[in-house]
Coordinates of C-alpha atoms in Angstrom, one line a residue:
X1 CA -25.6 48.8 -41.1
X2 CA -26.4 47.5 -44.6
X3 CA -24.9 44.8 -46.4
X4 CA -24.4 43.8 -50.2
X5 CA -27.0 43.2 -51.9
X6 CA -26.8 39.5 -53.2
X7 CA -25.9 40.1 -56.6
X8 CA -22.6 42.0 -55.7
X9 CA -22.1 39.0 -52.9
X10 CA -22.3 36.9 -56.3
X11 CA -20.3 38.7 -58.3
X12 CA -17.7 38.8 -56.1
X13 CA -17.5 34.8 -55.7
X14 CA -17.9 34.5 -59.7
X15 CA -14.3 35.8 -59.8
X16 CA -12.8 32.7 -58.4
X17 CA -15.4 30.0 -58.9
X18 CA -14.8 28.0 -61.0
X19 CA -16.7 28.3 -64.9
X20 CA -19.9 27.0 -65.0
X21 CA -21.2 27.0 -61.3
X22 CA -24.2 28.8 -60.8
X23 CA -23.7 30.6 -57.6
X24 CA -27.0 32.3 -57.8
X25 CA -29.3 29.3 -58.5
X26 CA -31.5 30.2 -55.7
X27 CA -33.2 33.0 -57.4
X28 CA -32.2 36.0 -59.5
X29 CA -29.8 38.9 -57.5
X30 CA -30.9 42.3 -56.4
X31 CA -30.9 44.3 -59.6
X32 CA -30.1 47.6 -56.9
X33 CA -27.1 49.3 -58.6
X34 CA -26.3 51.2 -55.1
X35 CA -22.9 50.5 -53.4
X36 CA -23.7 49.3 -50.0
X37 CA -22.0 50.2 -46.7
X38 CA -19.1 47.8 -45.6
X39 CA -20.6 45.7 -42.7
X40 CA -17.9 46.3 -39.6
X41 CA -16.5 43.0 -38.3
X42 CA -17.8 42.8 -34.7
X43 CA -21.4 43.6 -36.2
X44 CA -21.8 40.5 -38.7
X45 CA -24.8 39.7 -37.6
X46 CA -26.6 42.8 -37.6
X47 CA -26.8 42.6 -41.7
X48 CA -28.3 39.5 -41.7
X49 CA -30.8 40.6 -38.9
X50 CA -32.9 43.5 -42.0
X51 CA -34.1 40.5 -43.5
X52 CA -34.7 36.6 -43.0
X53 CA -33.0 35.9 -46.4
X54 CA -31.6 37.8 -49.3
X55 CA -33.6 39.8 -52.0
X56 CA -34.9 37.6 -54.8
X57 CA -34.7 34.5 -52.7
X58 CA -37.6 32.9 -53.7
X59 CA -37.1 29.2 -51.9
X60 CA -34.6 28.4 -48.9
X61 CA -32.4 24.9 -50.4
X62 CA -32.3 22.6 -47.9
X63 CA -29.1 21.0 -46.4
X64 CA -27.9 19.2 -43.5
X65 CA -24.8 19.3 -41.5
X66 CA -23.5 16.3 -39.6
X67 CA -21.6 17.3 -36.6
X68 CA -18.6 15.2 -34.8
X69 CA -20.2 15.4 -31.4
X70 CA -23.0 16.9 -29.4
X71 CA -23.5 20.4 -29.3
X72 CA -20.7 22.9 -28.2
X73 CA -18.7 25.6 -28.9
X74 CA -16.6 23.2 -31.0
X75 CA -18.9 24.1 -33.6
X76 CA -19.7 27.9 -33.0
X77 CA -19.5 29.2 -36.0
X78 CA -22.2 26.8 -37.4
X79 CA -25.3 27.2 -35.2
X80 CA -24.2 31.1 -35.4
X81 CA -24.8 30.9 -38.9
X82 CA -28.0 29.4 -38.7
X83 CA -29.3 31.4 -35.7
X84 CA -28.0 34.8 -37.6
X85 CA -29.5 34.3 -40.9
X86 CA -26.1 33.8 -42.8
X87 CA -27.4 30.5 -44.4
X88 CA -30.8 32.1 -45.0
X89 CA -29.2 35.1 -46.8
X90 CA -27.4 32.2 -48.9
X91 CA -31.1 30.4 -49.6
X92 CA -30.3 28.2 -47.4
X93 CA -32.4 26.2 -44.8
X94 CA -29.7 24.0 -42.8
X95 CA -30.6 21.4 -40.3
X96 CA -27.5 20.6 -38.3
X97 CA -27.3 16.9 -37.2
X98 CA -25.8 16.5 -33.8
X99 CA -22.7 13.4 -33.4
X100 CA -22.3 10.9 -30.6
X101 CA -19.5 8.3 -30.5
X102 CA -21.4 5.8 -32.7
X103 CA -21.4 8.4 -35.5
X104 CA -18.5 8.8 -37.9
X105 CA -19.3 11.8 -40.0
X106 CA -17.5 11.0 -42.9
X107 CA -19.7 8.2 -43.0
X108 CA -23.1 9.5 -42.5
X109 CA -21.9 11.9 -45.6
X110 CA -20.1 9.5 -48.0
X111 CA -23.5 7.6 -47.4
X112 CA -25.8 10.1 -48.4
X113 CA -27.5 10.8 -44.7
X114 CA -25.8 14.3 -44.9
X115 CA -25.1 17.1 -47.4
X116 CA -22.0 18.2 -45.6
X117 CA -20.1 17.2 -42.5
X118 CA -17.2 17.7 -39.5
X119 CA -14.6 15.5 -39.5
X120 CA -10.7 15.6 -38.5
X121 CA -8.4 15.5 -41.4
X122 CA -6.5 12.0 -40.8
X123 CA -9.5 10.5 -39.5
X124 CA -11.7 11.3 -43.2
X125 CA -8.4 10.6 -45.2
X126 CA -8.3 7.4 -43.4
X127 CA -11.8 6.8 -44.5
X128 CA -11.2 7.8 -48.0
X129 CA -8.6 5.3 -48.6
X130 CA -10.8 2.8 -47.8
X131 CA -13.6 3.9 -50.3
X132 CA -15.3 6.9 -49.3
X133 CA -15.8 9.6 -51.7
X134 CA -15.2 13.0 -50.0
X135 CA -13.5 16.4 -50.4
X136 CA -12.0 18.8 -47.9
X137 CA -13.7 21.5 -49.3
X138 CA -12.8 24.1 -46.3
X139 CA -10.0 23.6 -43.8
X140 CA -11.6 25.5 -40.4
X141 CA -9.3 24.5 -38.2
X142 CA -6.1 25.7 -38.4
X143 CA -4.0 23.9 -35.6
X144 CA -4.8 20.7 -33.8
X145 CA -6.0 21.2 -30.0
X146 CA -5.2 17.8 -29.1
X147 CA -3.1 17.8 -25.8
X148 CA -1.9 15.1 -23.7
X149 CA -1.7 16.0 -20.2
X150 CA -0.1 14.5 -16.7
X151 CA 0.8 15.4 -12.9
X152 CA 3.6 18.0 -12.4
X153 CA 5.0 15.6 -10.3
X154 CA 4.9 12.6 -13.0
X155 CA 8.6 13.2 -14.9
X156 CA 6.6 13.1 -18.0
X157 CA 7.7 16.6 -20.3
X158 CA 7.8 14.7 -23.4
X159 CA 6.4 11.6 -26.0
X160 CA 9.9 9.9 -24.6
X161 CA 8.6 9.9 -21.2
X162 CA 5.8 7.8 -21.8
X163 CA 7.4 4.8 -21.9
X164 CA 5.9 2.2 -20.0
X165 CA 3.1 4.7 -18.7
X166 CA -0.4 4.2 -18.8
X167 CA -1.2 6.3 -21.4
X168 CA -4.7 7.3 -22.5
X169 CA -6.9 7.8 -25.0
X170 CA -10.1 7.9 -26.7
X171 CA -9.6 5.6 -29.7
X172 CA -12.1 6.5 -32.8
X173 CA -9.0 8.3 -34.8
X174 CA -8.8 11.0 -31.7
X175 CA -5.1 8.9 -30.6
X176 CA -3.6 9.4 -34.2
X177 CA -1.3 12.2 -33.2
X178 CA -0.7 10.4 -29.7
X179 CA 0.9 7.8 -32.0
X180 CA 2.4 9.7 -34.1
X181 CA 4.2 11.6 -31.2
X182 CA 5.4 8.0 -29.9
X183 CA 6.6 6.8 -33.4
X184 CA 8.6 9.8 -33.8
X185 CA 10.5 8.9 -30.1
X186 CA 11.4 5.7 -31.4
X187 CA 8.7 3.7 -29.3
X188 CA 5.7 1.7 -30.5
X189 CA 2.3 2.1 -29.4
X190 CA 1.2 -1.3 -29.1
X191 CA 4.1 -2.5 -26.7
X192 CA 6.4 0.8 -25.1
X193 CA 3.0 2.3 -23.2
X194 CA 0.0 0.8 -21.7
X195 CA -2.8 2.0 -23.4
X196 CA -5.8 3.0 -21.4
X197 CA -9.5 3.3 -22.8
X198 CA -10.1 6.9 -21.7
X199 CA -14.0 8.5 -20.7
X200 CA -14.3 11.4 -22.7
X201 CA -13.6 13.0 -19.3
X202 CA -10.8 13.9 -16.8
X203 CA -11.2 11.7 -14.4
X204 CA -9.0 8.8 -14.3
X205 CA -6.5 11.2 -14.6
X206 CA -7.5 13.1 -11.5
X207 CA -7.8 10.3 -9.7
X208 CA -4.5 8.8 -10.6
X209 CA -6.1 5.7 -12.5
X210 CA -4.0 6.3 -15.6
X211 CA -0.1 8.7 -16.1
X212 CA -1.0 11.3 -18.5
X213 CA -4.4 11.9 -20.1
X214 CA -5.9 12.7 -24.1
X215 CA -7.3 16.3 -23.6
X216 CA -8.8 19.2 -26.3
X217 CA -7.5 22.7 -25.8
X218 CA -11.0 23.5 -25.9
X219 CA -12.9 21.0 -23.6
X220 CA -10.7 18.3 -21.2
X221 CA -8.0 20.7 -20.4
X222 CA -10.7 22.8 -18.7
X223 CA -12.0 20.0 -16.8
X224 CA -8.9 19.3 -15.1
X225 CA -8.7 23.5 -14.1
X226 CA -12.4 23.7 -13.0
X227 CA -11.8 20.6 -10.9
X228 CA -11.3 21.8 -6.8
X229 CA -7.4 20.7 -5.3
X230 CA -8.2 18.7 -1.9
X231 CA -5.2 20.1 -0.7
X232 CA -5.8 23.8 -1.1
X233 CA -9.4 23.5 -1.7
X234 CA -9.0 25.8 -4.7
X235 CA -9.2 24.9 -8.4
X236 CA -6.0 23.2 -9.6
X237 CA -3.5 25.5 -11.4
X238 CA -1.7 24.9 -15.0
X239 CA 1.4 24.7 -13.0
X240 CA -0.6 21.7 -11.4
X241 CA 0.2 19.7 -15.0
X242 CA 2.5 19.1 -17.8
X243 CA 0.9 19.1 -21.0
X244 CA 2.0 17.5 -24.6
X245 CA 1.1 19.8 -26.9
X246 CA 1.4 18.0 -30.5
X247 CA 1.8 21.4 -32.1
X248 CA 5.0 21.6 -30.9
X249 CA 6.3 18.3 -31.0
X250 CA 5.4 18.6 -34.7
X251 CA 2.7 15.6 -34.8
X252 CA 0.0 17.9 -35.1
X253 CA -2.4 17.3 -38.3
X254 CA -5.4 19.0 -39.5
X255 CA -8.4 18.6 -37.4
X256 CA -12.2 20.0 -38.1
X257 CA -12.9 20.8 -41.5
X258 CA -15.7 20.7 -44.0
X259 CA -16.1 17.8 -46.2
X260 CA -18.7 17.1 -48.9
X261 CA -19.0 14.7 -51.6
X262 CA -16.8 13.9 -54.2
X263 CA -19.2 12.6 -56.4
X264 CA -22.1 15.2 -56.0
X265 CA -19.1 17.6 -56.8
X266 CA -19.4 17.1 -60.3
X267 CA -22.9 18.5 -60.5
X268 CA -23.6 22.5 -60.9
X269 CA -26.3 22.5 -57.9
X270 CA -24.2 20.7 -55.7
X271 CA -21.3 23.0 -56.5
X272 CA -23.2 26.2 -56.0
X273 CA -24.3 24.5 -52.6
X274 CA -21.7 23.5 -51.2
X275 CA -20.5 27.7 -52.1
X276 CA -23.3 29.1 -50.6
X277 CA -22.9 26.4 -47.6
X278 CA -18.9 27.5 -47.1
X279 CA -19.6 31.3 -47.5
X280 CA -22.4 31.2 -44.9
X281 CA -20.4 28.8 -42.5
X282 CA -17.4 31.0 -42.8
X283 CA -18.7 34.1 -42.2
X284 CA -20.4 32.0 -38.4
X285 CA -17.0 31.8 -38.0
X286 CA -15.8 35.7 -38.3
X287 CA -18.8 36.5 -36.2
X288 CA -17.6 33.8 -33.4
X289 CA -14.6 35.6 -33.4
X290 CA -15.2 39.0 -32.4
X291 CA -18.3 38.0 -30.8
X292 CA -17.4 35.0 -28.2
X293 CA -19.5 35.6 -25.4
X294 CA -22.3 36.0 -28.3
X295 CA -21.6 32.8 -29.3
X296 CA -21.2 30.8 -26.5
X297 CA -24.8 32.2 -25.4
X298 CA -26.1 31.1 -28.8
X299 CA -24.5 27.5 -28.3
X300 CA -26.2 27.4 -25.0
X301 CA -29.4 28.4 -26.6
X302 CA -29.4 25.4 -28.5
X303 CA -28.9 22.9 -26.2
X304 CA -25.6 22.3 -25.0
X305 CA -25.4 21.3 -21.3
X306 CA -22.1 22.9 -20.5
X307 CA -21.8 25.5 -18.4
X308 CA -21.6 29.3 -19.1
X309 CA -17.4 29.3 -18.0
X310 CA -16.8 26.3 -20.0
X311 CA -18.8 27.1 -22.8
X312 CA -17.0 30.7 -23.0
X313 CA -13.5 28.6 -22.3
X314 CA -14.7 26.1 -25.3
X315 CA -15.2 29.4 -27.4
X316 CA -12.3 31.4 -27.3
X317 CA -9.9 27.9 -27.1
X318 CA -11.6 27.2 -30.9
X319 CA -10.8 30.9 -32.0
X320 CA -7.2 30.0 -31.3
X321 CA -7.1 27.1 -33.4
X322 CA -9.0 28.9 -36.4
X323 CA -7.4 32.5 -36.1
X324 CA -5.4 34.1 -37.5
X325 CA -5.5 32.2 -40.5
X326 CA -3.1 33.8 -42.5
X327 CA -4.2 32.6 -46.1
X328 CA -7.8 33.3 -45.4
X329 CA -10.3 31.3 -43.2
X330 CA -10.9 27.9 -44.6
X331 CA -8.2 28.1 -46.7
X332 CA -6.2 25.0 -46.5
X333 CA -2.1 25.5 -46.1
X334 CA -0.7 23.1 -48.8
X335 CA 2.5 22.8 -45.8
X336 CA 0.3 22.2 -43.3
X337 CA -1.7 19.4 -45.4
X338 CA 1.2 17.8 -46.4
X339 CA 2.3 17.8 -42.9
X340 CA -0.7 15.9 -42.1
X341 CA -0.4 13.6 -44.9
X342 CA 3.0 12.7 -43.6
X343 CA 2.5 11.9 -40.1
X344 CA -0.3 10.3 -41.5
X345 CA 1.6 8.2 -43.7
X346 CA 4.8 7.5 -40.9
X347 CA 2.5 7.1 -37.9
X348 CA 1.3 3.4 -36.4
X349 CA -1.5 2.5 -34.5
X350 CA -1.6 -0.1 -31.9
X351 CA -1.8 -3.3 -34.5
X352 CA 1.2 -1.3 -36.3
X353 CA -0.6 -0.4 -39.3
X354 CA -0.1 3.0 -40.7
X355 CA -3.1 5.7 -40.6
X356 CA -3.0 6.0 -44.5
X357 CA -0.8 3.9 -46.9
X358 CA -0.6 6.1 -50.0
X359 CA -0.7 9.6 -50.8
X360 CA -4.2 10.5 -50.5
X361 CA -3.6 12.8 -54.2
X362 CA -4.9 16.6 -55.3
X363 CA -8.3 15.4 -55.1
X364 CA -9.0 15.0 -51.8
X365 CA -9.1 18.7 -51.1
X366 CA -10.1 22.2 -52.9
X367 CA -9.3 25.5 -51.9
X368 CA -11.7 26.8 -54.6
X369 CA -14.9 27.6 -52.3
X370 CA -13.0 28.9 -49.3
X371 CA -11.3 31.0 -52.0
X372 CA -14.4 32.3 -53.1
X373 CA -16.0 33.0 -49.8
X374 CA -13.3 34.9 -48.9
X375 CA -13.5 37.3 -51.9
X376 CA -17.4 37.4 -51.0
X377 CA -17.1 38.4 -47.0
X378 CA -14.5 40.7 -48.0
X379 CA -16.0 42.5 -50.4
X380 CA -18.7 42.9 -47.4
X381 CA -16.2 44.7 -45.2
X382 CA -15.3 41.4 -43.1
X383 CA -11.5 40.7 -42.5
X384 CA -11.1 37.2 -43.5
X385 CA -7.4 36.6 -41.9
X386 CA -8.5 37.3 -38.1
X387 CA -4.4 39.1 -38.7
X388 CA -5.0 41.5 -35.4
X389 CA -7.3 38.7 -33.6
X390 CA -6.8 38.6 -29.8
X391 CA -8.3 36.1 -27.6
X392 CA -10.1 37.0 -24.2
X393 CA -9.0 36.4 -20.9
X394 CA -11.8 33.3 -19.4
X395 CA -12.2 32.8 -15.8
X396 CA -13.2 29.3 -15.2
X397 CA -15.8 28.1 -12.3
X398 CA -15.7 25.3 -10.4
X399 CA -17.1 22.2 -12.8
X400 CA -17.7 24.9 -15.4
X401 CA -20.4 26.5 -13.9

């Protein structure tokens, strides 16, 4: 399979970019004038595999990446993109910067220690109000995955039932839409439930220690399954649990997007960048898609101590959240960020202060480069809205194995 040659890629993304950014800064584009073949989706990779970067290239831009958390499938579509050549065909040489819990990527970025980074909506806009200067620049995620989960056998179907439970959570911005589920049925956070420090683990839930867990679609909620039932000396069930799901409750916000800086913004390189940086990226993300098993394997290649159920689990629980994404991957929903913005605004934490005070205003996000990337990866034969995407079906081992 072929793929465009980089000045068609260009052209294409000129249409919508804005006027003046120089999306071909790296070097000058292929001056071939033949059409190339369109690149199947389930085969991303293999135009990116001809060649470690694209004709005329001349110099790979470096740029770094700062991640929430350590490596895992949470972030697929990234290391695929470096592992495939998708940055290098965009000039780019990316170093992605793993997170811990005494990381706040939002931070590290509005500080300068990173070009780009991953960071949950509420939890940047939060950070924004207080004075840092960044831009939502691509809006991966398009659900939350945040669940909150409890015994069968606890009565506890709903926020309501909460009340007086010990509830709980990890704290860092990760209990925002926990909150925001309480607000909404009329009890406070601070006083109605007993909030619990959680481990980023299962544990004291399986153990009893605490009434109803904070647990990812993608990560906690398989703990719990690939945990063994003393009583039947099989792994537990879903029918085990009730789960909160936020999406449904309607407390959900935006969770892992792109961000870079608002100030940098303003300057051409940074612009054509931060394009080259969300086509790349976005086009990881297509690939994880209709390649999960792919993906997970390259996640494990770089490090990530999960094991191979989990990591597959991980995988195809984060294509759920991004796909389909009807407007286009990356493409922030302006219902869905107002959404955020107000349970955002209506939502207290335990000192019953609101997330955000004021509207965060049109600058804190752009559709423009998702916009473009989209017209680039379609004009190479990719389907950018995931509209027939189907996950897999993911036997879990016990502990993950």
């Amino acid at each position: 399979m072929t793929r465009a040659p980089r000045g068609r890629l260009v052209a294409a993304v000129g249409v919508i970019a804005a006027a003046g950014m120089t999306l071909a800064a790296c070097g000058g584009g292929s001056s071939s004038s033949e059409s190339s073949a369109a690149a199947p989706e389930s085969s991303a990779a293999e135009a990116s595999s001809e060649a470690p970067a694209e004709e005329g290239c001349t110099e790979l831009t470096p740029a770094s990446l700062q991640l929430q958390w350590f490596v895992q499938a949470q972030f697929g579509g990234y290391y695929a993109a470096k592992d495939l050549g998708f940055y290098e065909e965009q000039c780019l040489d990316v170093t992605i910067l793993e997170g811990g819990v005494d990381i706040v990527p939002q931070t590290q970025l509005a500080q300068g220690a990173a070009d780009f980074a991953i960071a949950w909506v509420p939890k940047a806009l939060a950070s924004r109000e207080q004075g840092a200067g960044i831009v939502d620049v691509a809006q991966v995620y398009q659900r939350s995955g945040t669940l909150q989960v409890s015994w069968a056998d606890s009565g506890i179907n709903t926020p309501a039932d909460l009340k007086g439970k010990k509830v709980g959570n990890w704290g860092f911005g990760n209990e925002y839409e926990l909150f925001a589920g309480l607000t909404q049925a009329g009890l406070k956070p601070g006083s109605d439930v007993e909030l619990v420090q959680q481990q980023f683990d299962m544990q004291a839930l399986l153990n009893r220690e605490i009434d109803a867990a904070q647990a990812m679609t993608y990560n906690e909620y398989a703990q719990v399954l690939e945990a063994i039932n003393p009583d039947t000396g099989e792994l537990y069930k879903p029918e085990d649990f009730t789960v909160i799901n936020w999406n449904d409750v309607g407390t959900a916000m935006y969770q892992d997007a792109i961000w870079a800086s608002e100030e940098r913004l303003a300057d051409a390189a940074y612009q054509d960048l931060t394009q080259r940086f969300v086509t790349a990226s976005l086009k990881g993300w297509i690939y994880c898609r209709d390649n999960a098993q792919a993906c997970a394997d390259i996640i494990t290649a770089n490090g990530s101590k999960l094991g191979a159920s989990h990591q597959l689990w991980m995988m195809n629980e984060v294509n759920k959240l991004i796909w389909p994404s009807p407007l286009g991957v990356g493409i922030i929903d302006p219902v869905l960020w107002e959404q955020t913005v107000t349970v955002a605004l209506n939502t207290l934490n335990a000192d019953e202060v609101a997330i955000i005070t004021a509207e965060p205003g049109p600058a804190a996000y752009t559709n423009q480069y998702a916009e473009a990337a989209n017209a680039a990866l379609t004009a190479e034969g990719l389907n950018t809205t995931g509209d027939d995407f189907a996950p897999i079906s993911v036997e879990l081992k016990e502990g993950g194995a």
